[in-house]
Amino acid sequence: MSFLIGMDIGGTNIVCGLVDEGGKLISKIKQPTEAHMGSGYVFDKISRMIQELLQTAQVESKDVAAIGVGTPGFIDPVRGITVFASNLQWTQVPTAEEIGKRTDIPTFIDNDVRMYVYGEAVAGAAKGYEHVLGITIGTGLAAAVVNNGELYYGGRYMAGELGHIPMPEIPYTCGCGLQGCLETLVSATGIARQAREQLEAGRASIMNDWLNGDPVDRITSADVSKAYDEGDPLAVEIMNHTGKLLGKGLAYAVSLYSPDIIVIGGGAALAGERLFAPMREQLQRSVYKGYWERLTIAPAQMIDDAGIVGSALAAGRRLKELRGEAV
Amino acid sequence: MSFLIGMDIGGTNIVCGLVDEGGKLISKIKQPTEAHMGSGYVFDKISRMIQELLQTAQVESKDVAAIGVGTPGFIDPVRGITVFASNLQWTQVPTAEEIGKRTDIPTFIDNDVRMYVYGEAVAGAAKGYEHVLGITIGTGLAAAVVNNGELYYGGRYMAGELGHIPMPEIPYTCGCGLQGCLETLVSATGIARQAREQLEAGRASIMNDWLNGDPVDRITSADVSKAYDEGDPLAVEIMNHTGKLLGKGLAYAVSLYSPDIIVIGGGAALAGERLFAPMREQLQRSVYKGYWERLTIAPAQMIDDAGIVGSALAAGRRLKELRGEAV
């Protein structure tokens, strides 16, 4: 029996999972990243996590075909390098090589959103669909495309920056330097930001009661969902506005990529229909009906595990490709 | 020596060319399509055009490896069917089979814009670039993507509808039923339309002198270019506005596809810098600098021949794929 290891190195936590060749997650462990300790420290920790994972599952290292790693930021999957990951403070880190030499297992890396979407495409909500567009709405907004099991990369592996499409309706400046990027509004951060701004401007809302005099910074996107469920007009307005702008952005992606299904994941996607209903309404109005009529829209299925399973299966596939085997 | 035939079936003309395996156009002939006579009539004409083409070049039919055909509209390249082409009035026409049985040469079809961009990507302005976005600005606006020599299709072969992205600045209703589609303004038709509207509204312009009392319908996009060169403020305004909107639309395509180069062709692209200068200015302002810094923007090189050469080379490639040969 051959196994794969999938890993998600985030700004806060590292999650590491053992996966069978069919994509079934057998067990996983989680530890804080402690990126401030430097990349060497993080790689040593990863090496110990893998040992622990194998020991617990009573699997020998030689039975693991490959390790797949998802990290945030700009990745060069071919050279195995994390080119730039702001929340890890990594620049030009040879992630694949560092993990490979500590474990003696072939290691592949890729962008975490691509791995998440790959997981959902081959083993999650989009399994069985040929043309998959996946997005994650978390701290930011990002997208990836999988056609017939193959990831779409574009030049410098930089395709899919749905979050950095400028929208005339958005007044915020983005960290990337552009004005009005979609992710400054359509994200957990963006939803919270809208609520905070309105509360600070003196807008009536049940969220004021919850704050009980605390600074508005305490308000999160989950609070907006909660207020929405209580019928709070401000929360309803924010969700409608955010969903509508997401629908506009997705219209561009649908007209350019022509997906069969859109899978939506990430923390803020937990808002579910509060966000999806206005998104769908706008999207239908903004794309040619030939796209809309055959489009499925589904929430992510594997949620927290999509990145791990995706990384593991993508690594298995890349190993086979390298060996010239059919994929 | 083995040859390929490339063909472009347009609403007005059919152009048919003999191409060598390296993509060199040896000779071509052109005849009116006469689509109103029905598809059978058109296919018989095509068969005679191919005979004439081979006779003139003294090439035998058996030395032609494949025929590639580009037609407008929605195409199913795998089944060889023109699903719907409005300007040919064709619905579900088995184009590949009809030409194949008349010529006894393996025939492949595809969308005309994809074939144009494929030609520019493998043998024209984008030769040597890995990730190519090509657009044609003609009666409409369309795009296609070629990555490492491979066309990007998306679900139902419908990717690349840049012309049907809705823009809040555009007041026109599109033939597709949507409001504000980019191609209603960024196209030869759209440029002429803006000029006609302004002239009809009594706007001063050198174009009024040219009309000399004739109805404004006579004004074309070429007239707007001509007026621009005379420093006509209205023409300058129209080109700036059109270029700016093209830049905004291309920003979406760049952020989602991440091309290394954008090739711009089609009739209205002859406006050249009049359109490209404001487009570049807007595009730079609307995309993350990591895209802009490595982006080349180039006019199409083969102009009228890109579609023929592209169709021919794409057909050659697909024949090899079918035979399991390396491409």
mmCIF file of C-alpha atoms in Angstrom, chain A residues 74 131 145 147 152-156 158-162 164-166 168 176 178 251-253 255-260 284-288 290-291 294, chain B residues 74 131 145 147 152-156 158-162 164-166 168 176 178 251-253 255-260 284-288 290-291 294:
data_model
loop_
_atom_site.group_PDB
_atom_site.id
_atom_site.type_symbol
_atom_site.label_atom_id
_atom_site.label_comp_id
_atom_site.label_asym_id
_atom_site.label_seq_id
_atom_site.Cartn_x
_atom_site.Cartn_y
_atom_site.Cartn_z
ATOM 1 C CA PHE A 74 3.853 33.250 -5.108
ATOM 2 C CA HIS A 131 -13.962 22.461 -15.912
ATOM 3 C CA VAL A 145 -8.874 26.623 -12.326
ATOM 4 C CA ASN A 147 -9.531 21.512 -16.359
ATOM 5 C CA TYR A 152 -4.154 26.211 -14.995
ATOM 6 C CA TYR A 153 -1.046 28.216 -14.096
ATOM 7 C CA GLY A 154 -0.442 31.006 -16.628
ATOM 8 C CA GLY A 155 2.858 32.893 -16.863
ATOM 9 C CA ARG A 156 5.006 32.781 -13.703
ATOM 10 C CA MET A 158 0.314 33.783 -11.484
ATOM 11 C CA ALA A 159 -3.112 33.055 -12.976
ATOM 12 C CA GLY A 160 -6.294 33.376 -10.949
ATOM 13 C CA GLU A 161 -5.851 36.668 -9.106
ATOM 14 C CA LEU A 162 -9.578 37.306 -8.900
ATOM 15 C CA HIS A 164 -6.907 41.839 -7.453
ATOM 16 C CA ILE A 165 -9.418 42.843 -10.084
ATOM 17 C CA PRO A 166 -10.237 46.522 -9.568
ATOM 18 C CA PRO A 168 -15.118 51.036 -9.629
ATOM 19 C CA CYS A 176 -0.821 45.307 -3.607
ATOM 20 C CA LEU A 178 -3.951 49.040 -6.651
ATOM 21 C CA ALA A 251 -18.928 37.098 -14.127
ATOM 22 C CA TYR A 252 -15.519 38.077 -15.509
ATOM 23 C CA ALA A 253 -14.056 34.744 -14.476
ATOM 24 C CA SER A 255 -16.799 34.625 -19.334
ATOM 25 C CA LEU A 256 -13.039 34.118 -19.557
ATOM 26 C CA TYR A 257 -12.615 30.578 -18.115
ATOM 27 C CA SER A 258 -16.015 29.030 -18.968
ATOM 28 C CA PRO A 259 -16.231 26.663 -15.972
ATOM 29 C CA ASP A 260 -18.872 23.954 -15.491
ATOM 30 C CA GLN A 284 -26.968 35.563 -13.651
ATOM 31 C CA ARG A 285 -27.502 39.171 -14.731
ATOM 32 C CA SER A 286 -23.842 39.612 -15.741
ATOM 33 C CA VAL A 287 -23.062 36.580 -17.911
ATOM 34 C CA TYR A 288 -24.307 35.320 -21.245
ATOM 35 C CA GLY A 290 -25.120 30.045 -22.350
ATOM 36 C CA TYR A 291 -22.768 30.112 -19.368
ATOM 37 C CA ARG A 294 -24.999 25.041 -17.456
ATOM 38 C CA PHE B 74 -19.769 28.433 -31.263
ATOM 39 C CA HIS B 131 1.660 32.215 -22.400
ATOM 40 C CA VAL B 145 -5.404 31.877 -24.915
ATOM 41 C CA ASN B 147 -0.249 28.175 -23.311
ATOM 42 C CA TYR B 152 -7.411 26.964 -23.739
ATOM 43 C CA TYR B 153 -11.028 25.951 -24.352
ATOM 44 C CA GLY B 154 -12.987 25.823 -21.085
ATOM 45 C CA GLY B 155 -16.381 24.137 -20.789
ATOM 46 C CA ARG B 156 -18.280 23.760 -24.099
ATOM 47 C CA MET B 158 -16.648 28.764 -24.655
ATOM 48 C CA ALA B 159 -13.678 30.397 -22.893
ATOM 49 C CA GLY B 160 -12.424 33.831 -23.880
ATOM 50 C CA GLU B 161 -15.597 35.881 -24.241
ATOM 51 C CA LEU B 162 -13.857 39.143 -23.378
ATOM 52 C CA HIS B 164 -19.248 39.940 -23.344
ATOM 53 C CA ILE B 165 -17.926 41.267 -20.079
ATOM 54 C CA PRO B 166 -20.347 43.912 -18.842
ATOM 55 C CA PRO B 168 -20.811 49.854 -15.902
ATOM 56 C CA CYS B 176 -26.413 38.586 -26.620
ATOM 57 C CA LEU B 178 -26.726 41.570 -21.726
ATOM 58 C CA ALA B 251 -6.891 44.016 -16.879
ATOM 59 C CA TYR B 252 -9.424 41.323 -15.967
ATOM 60 C CA ALA B 253 -7.991 38.978 -18.571
ATOM 61 C CA SER B 255 -5.194 39.005 -13.736
ATOM 62 C CA LEU B 256 -7.055 35.789 -14.540
ATOM 63 C CA TYR B 257 -4.915 34.306 -17.366
ATOM 64 C CA SER B 258 -1.477 35.771 -16.548
ATOM 65 C CA PRO B 259 -0.169 36.012 -20.126
ATOM 66 C CA ASP B 260 3.419 36.874 -21.109
ATOM 67 C CA GLN B 284 -0.912 49.586 -16.215
ATOM 68 C CA ARG B 285 -3.123 51.331 -13.660
ATOM 69 C CA SER B 286 -5.477 48.352 -13.362
ATOM 70 C CA VAL B 287 -3.183 45.356 -12.858
ATOM 71 C CA TYR B 288 -0.760 44.296 -10.168
ATOM 72 C CA GLY B 290 4.000 41.833 -11.171
ATOM 73 C CA TYR B 291 1.893 41.320 -14.302
ATOM 74 C CA ARG B 294 6.720 41.291 -17.607
#
